[in-house]
PDB file of C-alpha atoms in Angstrom:
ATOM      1  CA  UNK A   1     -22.184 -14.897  15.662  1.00 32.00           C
ATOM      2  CA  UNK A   2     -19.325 -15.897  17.872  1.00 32.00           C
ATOM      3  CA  UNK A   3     -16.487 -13.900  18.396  1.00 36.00           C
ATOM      4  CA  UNK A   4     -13.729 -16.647  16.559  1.00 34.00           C
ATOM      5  CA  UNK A   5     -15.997 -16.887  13.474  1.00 35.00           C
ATOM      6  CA  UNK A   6     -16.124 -13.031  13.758  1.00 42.00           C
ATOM      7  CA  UNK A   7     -12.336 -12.885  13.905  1.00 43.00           C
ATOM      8  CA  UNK A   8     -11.883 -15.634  11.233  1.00 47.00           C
ATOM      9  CA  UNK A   9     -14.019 -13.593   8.713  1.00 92.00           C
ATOM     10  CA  UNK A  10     -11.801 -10.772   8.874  1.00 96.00           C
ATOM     11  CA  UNK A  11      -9.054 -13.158   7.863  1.00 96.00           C
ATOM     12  CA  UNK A  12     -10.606 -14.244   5.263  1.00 96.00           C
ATOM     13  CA  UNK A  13     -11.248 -11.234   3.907  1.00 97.00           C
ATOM     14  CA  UNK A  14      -7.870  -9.823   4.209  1.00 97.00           C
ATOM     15  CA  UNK A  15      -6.481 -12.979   2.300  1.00 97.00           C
ATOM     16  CA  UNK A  16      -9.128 -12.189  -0.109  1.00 97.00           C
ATOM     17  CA  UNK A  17      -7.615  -9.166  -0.751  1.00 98.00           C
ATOM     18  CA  UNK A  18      -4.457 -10.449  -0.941  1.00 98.00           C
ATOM     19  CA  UNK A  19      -5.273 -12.767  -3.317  1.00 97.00           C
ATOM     20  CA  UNK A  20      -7.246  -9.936  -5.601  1.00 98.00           C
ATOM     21  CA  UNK A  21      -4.535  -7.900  -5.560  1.00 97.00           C
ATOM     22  CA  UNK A  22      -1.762 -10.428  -6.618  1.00 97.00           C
ATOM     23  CA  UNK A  23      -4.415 -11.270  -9.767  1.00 97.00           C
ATOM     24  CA  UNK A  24      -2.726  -7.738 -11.048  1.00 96.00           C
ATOM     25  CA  UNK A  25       0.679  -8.329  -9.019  1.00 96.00           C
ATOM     26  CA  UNK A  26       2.067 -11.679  -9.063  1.00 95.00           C
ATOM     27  CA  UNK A  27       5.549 -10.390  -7.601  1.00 96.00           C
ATOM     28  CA  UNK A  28       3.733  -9.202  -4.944  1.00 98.00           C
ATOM     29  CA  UNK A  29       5.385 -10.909  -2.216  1.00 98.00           C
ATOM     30  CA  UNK A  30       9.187 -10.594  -3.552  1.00 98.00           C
ATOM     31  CA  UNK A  31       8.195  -6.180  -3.462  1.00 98.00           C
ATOM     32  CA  UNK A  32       7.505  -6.557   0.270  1.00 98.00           C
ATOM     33  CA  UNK A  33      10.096  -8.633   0.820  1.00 98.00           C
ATOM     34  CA  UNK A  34      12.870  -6.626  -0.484  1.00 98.00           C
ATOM     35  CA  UNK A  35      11.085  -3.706   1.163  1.00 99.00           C
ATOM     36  CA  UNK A  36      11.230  -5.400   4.912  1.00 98.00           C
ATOM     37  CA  UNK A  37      15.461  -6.416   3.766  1.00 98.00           C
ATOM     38  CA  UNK A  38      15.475  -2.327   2.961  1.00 98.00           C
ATOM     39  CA  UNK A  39      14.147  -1.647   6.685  1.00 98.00           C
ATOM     40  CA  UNK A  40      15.825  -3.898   8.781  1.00 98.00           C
ATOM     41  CA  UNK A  41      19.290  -3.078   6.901  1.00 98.00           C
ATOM     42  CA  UNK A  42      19.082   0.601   7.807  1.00 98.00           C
ATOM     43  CA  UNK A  43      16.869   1.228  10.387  1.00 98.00           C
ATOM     44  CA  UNK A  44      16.626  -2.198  12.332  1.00 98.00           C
ATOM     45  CA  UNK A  45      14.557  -4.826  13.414  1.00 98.00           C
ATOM     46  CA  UNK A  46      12.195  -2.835  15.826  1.00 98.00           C
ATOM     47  CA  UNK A  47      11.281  -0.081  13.747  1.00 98.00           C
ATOM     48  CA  UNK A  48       8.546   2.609  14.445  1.00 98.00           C
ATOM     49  CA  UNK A  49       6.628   2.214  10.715  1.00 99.00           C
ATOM     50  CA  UNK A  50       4.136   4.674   9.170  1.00 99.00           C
ATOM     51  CA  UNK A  51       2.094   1.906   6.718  1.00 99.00           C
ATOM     52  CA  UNK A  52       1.316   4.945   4.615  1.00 98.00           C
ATOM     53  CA  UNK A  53      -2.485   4.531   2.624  1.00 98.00           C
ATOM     54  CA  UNK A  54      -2.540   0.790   4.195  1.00 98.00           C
ATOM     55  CA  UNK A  55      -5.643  -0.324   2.882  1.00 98.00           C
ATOM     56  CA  UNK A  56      -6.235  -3.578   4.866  1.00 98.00           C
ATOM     57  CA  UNK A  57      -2.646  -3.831   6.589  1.00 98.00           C
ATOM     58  CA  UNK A  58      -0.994  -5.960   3.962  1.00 98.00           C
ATOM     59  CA  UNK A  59       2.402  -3.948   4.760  1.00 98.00           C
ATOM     60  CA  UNK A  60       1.682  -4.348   8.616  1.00 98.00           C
ATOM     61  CA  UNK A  61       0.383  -7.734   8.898  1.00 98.00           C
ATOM     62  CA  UNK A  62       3.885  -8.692   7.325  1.00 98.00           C
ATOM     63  CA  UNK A  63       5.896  -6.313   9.471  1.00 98.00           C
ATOM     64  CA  UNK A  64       4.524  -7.638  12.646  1.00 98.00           C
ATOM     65  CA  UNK A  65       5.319 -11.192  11.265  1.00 98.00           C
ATOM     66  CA  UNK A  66       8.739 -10.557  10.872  1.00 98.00           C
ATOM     67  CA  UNK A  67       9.777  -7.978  13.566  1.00 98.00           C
ATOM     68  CA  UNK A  68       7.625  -9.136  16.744  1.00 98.00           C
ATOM     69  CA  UNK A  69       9.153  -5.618  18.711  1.00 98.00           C
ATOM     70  CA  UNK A  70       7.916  -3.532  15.496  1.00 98.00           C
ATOM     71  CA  UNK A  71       5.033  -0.136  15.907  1.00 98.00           C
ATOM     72  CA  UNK A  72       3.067   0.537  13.370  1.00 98.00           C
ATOM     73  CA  UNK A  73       0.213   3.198  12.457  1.00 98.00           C
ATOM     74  CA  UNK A  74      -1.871   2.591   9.589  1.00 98.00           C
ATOM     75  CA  UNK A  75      -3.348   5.451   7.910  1.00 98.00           C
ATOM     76  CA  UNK A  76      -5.851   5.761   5.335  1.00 98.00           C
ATOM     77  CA  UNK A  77      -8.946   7.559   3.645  1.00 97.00           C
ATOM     78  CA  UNK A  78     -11.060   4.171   2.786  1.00 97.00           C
ATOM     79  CA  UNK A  79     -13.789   3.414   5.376  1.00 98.00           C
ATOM     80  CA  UNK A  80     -14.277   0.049   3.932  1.00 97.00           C
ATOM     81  CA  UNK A  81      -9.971  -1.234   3.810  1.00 98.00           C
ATOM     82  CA  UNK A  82      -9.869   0.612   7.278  1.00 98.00           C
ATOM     83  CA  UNK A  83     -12.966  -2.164   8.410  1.00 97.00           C
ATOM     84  CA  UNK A  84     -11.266  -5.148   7.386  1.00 98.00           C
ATOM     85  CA  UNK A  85      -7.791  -3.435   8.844  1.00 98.00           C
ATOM     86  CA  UNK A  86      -9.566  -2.613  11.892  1.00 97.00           C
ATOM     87  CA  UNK A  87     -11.316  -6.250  12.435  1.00 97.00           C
ATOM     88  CA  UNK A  88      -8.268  -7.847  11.351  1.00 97.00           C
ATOM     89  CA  UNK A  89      -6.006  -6.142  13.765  1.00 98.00           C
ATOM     90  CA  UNK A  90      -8.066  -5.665  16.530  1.00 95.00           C
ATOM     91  CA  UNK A  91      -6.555  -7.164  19.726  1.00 93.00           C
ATOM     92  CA  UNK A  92      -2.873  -6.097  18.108  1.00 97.00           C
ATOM     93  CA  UNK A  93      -1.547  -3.596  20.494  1.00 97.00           C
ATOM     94  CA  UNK A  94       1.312  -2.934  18.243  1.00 98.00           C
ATOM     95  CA  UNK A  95      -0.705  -1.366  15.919  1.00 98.00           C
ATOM     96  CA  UNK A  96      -3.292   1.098  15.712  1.00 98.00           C
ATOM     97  CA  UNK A  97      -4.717   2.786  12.821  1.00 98.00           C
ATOM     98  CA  UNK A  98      -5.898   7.048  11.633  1.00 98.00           C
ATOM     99  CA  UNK A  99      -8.254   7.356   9.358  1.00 98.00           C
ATOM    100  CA  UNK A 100      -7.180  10.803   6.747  1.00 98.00           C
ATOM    101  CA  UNK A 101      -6.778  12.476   3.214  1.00 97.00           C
ATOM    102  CA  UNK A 102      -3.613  12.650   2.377  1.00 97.00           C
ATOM    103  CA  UNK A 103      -3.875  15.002   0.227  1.00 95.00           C
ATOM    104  CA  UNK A 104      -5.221  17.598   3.141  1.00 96.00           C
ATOM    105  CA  UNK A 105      -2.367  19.538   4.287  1.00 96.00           C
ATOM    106  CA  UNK A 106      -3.368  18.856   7.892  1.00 97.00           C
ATOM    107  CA  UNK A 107      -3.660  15.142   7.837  1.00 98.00           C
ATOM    108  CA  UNK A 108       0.212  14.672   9.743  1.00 98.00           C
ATOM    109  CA  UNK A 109      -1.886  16.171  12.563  1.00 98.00           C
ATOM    110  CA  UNK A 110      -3.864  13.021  13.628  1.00 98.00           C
ATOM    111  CA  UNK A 111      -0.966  11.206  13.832  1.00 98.00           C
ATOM    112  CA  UNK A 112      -0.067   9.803  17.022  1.00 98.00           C
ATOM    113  CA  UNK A 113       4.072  10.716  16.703  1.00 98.00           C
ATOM    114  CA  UNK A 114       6.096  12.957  14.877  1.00 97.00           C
ATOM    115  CA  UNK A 115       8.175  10.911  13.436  1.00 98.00           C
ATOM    116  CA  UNK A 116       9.077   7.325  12.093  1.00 98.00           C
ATOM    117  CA  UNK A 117      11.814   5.149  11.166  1.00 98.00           C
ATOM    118  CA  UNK A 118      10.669   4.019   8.189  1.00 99.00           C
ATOM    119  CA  UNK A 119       7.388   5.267   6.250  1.00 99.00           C
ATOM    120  CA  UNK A 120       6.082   2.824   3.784  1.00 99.00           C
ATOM    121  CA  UNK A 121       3.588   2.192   1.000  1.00 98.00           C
ATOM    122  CA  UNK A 122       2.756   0.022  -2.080  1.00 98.00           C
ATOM    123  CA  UNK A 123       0.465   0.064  -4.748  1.00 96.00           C
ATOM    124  CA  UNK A 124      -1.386   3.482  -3.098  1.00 96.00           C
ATOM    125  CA  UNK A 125       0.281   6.543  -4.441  1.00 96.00           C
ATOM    126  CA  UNK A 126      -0.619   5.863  -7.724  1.00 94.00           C
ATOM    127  CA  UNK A 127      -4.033   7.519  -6.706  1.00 93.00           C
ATOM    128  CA  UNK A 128      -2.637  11.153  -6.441  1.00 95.00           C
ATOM    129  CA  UNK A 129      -1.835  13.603  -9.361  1.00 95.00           C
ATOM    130  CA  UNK A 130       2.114  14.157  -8.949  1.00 96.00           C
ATOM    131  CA  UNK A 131       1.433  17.733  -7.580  1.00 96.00           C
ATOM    132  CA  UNK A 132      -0.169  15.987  -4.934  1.00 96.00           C
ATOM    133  CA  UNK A 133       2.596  13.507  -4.552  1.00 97.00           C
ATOM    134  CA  UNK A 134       5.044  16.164  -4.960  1.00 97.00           C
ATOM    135  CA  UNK A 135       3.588  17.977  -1.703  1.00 97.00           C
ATOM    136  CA  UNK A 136       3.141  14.829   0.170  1.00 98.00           C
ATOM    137  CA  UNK A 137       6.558  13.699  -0.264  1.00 98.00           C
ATOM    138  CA  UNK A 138       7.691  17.177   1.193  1.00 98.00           C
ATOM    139  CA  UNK A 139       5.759  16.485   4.456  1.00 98.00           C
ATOM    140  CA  UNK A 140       7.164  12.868   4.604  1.00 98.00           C
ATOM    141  CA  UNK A 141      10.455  14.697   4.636  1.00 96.00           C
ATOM    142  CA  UNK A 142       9.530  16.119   7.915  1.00 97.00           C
ATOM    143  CA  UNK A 143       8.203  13.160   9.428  1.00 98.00           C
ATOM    144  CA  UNK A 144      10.816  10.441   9.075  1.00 98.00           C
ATOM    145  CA  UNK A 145      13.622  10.920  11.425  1.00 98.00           C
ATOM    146  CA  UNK A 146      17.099  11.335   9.995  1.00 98.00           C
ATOM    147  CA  UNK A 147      18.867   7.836   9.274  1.00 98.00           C
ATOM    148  CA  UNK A 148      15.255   6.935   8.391  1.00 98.00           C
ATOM    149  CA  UNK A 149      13.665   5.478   5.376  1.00 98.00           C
ATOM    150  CA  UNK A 150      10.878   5.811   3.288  1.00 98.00           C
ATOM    151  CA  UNK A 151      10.148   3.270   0.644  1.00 99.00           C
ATOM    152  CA  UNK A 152       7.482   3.284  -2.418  1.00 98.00           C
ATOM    153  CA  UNK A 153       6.226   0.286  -4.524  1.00 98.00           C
ATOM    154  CA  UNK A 154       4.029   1.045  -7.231  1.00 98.00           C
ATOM    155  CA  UNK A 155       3.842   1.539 -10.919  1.00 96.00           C
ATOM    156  CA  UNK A 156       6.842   3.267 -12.410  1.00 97.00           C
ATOM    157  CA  UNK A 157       6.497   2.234 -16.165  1.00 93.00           C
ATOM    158  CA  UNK A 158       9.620   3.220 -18.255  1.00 92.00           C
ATOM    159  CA  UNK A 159       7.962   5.377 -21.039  1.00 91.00           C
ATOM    160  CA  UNK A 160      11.235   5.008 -23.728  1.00 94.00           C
ATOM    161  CA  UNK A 161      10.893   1.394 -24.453  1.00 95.00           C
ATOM    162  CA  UNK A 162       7.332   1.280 -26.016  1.00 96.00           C
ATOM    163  CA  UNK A 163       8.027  -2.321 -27.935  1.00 97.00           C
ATOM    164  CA  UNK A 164       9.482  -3.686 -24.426  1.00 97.00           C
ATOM    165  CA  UNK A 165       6.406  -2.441 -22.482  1.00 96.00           C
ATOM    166  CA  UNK A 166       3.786  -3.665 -25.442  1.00 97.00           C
ATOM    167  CA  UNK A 167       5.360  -7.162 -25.440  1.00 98.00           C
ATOM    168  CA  UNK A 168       5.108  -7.156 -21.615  1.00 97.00           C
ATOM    169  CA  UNK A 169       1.307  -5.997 -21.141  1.00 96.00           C
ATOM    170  CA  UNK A 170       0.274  -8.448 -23.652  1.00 98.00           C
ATOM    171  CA  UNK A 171       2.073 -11.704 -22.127  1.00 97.00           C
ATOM    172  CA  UNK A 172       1.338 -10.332 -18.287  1.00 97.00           C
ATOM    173  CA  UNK A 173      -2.788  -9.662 -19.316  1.00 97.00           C
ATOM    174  CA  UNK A 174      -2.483 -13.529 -21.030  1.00 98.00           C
ATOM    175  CA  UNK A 175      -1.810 -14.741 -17.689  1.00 97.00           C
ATOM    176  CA  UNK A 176      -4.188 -12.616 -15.698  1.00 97.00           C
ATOM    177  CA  UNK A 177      -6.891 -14.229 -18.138  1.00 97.00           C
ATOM    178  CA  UNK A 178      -5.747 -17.786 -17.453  1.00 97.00           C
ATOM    179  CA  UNK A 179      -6.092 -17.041 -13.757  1.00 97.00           C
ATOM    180  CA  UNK A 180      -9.488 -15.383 -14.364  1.00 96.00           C
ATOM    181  CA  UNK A 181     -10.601 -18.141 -16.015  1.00 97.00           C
ATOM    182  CA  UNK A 182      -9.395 -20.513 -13.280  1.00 97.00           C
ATOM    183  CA  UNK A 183     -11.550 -17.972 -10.864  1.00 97.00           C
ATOM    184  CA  UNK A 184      -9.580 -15.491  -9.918  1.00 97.00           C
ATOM    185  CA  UNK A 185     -11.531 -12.137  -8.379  1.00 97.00           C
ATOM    186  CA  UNK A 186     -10.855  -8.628 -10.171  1.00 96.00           C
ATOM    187  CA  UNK A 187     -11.069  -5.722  -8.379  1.00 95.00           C
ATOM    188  CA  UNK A 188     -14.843  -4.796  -9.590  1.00 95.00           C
ATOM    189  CA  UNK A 189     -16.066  -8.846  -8.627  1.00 97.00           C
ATOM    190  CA  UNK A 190     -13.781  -7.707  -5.365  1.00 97.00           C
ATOM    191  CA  UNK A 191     -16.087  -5.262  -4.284  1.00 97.00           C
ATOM    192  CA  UNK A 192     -19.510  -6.196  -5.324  1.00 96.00           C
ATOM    193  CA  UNK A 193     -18.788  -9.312  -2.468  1.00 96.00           C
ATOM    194  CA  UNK A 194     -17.169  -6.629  -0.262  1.00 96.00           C
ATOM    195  CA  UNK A 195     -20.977  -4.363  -0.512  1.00 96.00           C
ATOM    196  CA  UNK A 196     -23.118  -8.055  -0.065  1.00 95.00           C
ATOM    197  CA  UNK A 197     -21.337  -8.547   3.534  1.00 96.00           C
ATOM    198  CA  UNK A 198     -23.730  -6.431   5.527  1.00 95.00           C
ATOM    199  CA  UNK A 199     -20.584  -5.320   7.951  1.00 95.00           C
ATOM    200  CA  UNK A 200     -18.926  -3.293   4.596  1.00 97.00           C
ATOM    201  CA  UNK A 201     -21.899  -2.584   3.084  1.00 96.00           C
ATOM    202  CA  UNK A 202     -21.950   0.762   4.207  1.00 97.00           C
ATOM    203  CA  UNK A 203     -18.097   2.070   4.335  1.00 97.00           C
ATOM    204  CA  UNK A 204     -18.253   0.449   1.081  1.00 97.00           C
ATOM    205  CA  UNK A 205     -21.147   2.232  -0.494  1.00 97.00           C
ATOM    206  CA  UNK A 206     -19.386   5.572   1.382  1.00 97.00           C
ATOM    207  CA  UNK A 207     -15.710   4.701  -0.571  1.00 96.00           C
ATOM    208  CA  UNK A 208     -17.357   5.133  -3.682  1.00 95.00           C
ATOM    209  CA  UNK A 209     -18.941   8.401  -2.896  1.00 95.00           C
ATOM    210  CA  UNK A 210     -15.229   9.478  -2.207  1.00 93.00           C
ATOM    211  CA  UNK A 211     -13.051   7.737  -4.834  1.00 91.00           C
ATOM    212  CA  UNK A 212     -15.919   6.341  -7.883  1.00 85.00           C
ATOM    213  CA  UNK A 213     -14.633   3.449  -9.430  1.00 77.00           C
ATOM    214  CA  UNK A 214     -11.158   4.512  -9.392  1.00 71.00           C
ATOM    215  CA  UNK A 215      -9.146   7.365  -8.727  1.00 68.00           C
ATOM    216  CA  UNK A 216      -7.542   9.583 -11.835  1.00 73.00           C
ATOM    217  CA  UNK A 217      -4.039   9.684 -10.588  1.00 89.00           C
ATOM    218  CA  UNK A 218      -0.760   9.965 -11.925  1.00 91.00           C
ATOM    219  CA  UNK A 219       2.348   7.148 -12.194  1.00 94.00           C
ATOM    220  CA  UNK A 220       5.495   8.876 -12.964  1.00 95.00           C
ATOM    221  CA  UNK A 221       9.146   6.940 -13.342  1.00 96.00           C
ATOM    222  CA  UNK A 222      11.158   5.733 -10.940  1.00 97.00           C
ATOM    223  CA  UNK A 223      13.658   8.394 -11.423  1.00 97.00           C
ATOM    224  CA  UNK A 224      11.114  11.176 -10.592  1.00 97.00           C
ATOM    225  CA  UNK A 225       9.899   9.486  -7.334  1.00 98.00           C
ATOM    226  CA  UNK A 226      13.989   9.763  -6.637  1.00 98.00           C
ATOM    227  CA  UNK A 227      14.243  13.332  -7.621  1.00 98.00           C
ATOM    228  CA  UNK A 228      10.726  14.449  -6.082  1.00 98.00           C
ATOM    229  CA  UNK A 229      12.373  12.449  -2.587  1.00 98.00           C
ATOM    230  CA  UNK A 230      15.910  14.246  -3.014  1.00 98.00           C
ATOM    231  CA  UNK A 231      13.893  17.480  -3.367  1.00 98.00           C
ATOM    232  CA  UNK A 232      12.044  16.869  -0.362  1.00 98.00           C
ATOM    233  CA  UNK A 233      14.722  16.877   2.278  1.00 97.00           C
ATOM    234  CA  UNK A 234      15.839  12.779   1.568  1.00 98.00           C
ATOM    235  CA  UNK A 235      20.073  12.566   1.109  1.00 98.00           C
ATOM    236  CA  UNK A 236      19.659   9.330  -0.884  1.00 98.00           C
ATOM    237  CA  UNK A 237      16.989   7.720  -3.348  1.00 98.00           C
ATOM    238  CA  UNK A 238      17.315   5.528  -5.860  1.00 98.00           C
ATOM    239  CA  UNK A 239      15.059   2.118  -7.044  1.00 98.00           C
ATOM    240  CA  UNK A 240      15.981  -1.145  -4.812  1.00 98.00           C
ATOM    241  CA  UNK A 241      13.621  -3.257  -6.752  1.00 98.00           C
ATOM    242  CA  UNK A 242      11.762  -3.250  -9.727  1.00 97.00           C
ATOM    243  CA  UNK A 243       9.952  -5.318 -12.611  1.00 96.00           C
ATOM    244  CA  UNK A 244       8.852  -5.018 -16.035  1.00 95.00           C
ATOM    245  CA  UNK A 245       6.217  -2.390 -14.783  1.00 95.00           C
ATOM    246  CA  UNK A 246       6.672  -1.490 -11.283  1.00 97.00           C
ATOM    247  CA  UNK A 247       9.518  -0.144  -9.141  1.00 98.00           C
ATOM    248  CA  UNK A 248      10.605   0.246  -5.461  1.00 98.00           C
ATOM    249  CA  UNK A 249      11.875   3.187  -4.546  1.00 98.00           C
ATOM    250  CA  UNK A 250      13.892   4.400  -1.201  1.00 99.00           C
ATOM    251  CA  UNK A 251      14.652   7.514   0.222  1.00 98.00           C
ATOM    252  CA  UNK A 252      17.515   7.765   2.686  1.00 98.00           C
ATOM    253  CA  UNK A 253      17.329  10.724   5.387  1.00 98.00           C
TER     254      UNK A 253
END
């Protein structure tokens, strides 16, 4: 196999996940885009970015698009995400990637700095119990430089408007089925192709010895992601963004 068909399967299966992941997420694009307005307005347009649990480099591979003089360092626990990221990436010298647990208390240790201008993450943290989030969040204070920013997108449902939220699941889920229908992937189809490609076989067979099928987390409201932040060291936090279901949270050092 030649190296460009090589390189152009790794593209492919980035934009697959893309495309998987917008199945659930259909604002997908607007999230990072308010995120990337939330880093250049405070920290610049050459920022030094922690892409915190990066998956395939979906927060990257837009960063780099946008701010050619932007660093970043991918970090994750998923052997298989980390491939694509890896293959995907692989003669960017902007970026480089650390493979760790988040939730060990050591894991700021591989990094390659101590500190960033901007640490962010989407759609990831939704994996950890909020103890766990509530300890990571204190070493994040640590790591991002003062003046810097960290920014979360993920689910931040609203749990006092139960009629509002009902109404909502039920029209968003009869889209997702007309999209299914018109062959859209799901996250399981996703990754019974990702274990038939014999490159992610095995870091995909080895992410499901660590995670299962999904990870029991937590996903607490917008306001405590803003509280847990202020706790942790941050001056400002507040939502910048949010839909019927998710949010977008930043902390200000």
């Amino acid at each position: 196999m030649t190296e460009t068909v090589v390189g152009a399967d790794w593209q492919a299966w980035q934009e697959s996940w893309d495309r998987q992941q917008e199945w659930y997420l259909p604002d997908r694009e607007e999230r990072f885009r308010v995120m990337l307005d939330m880093v250049e307005a405070l920290v610049g347009p050459a920022p030094r970015v922690l892409d915190l649990a990066c998956g395939t480099g979906s927060i990257t591979d837009r960063l780099l698009k946008r701010f050619p003089d932007a660093e970043s360092v991918g970090v994750d626990l998923d052997p298989a995400l980390l491939a694509i990221a890896e293959g995907y990436f692989e003669n960017e010298r902007r970026v480089r990637f650390v493979r760790a647990d988040l939730k060990d208390p050591d894991w700021t240790a591989k990094l390659p700095h101590d500190s960033y201008d901007a640490v962010l993450t989407a759609t990831a943290l939704h994996w950890l119990h909020t103890e766990d989030l509530r300890a990571l969040y204190g070493q994040l204070g640590a790591l991002v430089r003062d003046g810097g920013v960290f920014l979360n997108a993920d689910r931040m449902p609203e749990g006092s408007t139960p009629r509002i939220n009902a109404a909502e699941r039920a029209f968003r889920h009869g889209r997702m089925d007309e999209a299914k229908a018109a062959g859209a992937v799901d996250w399981a189809e996703w990754w019974q192709l990702a274990a038939a490609d014999p490159r992610l076989a095995g870091p995909t067979a080895e992410r499901f010895e660590i995670y299962g099928e999904h990870a029991d987390g937590d996903t607490p409201s917008a306001s405590w992601h803003a509280a847990a932040l202020r706790d942790s060291g941050f001056a400002e936090a507040r939502t910048v963004w949010s839909s019927p279901t998710d949010g977008l949270v930043l902390g200000l050092k």
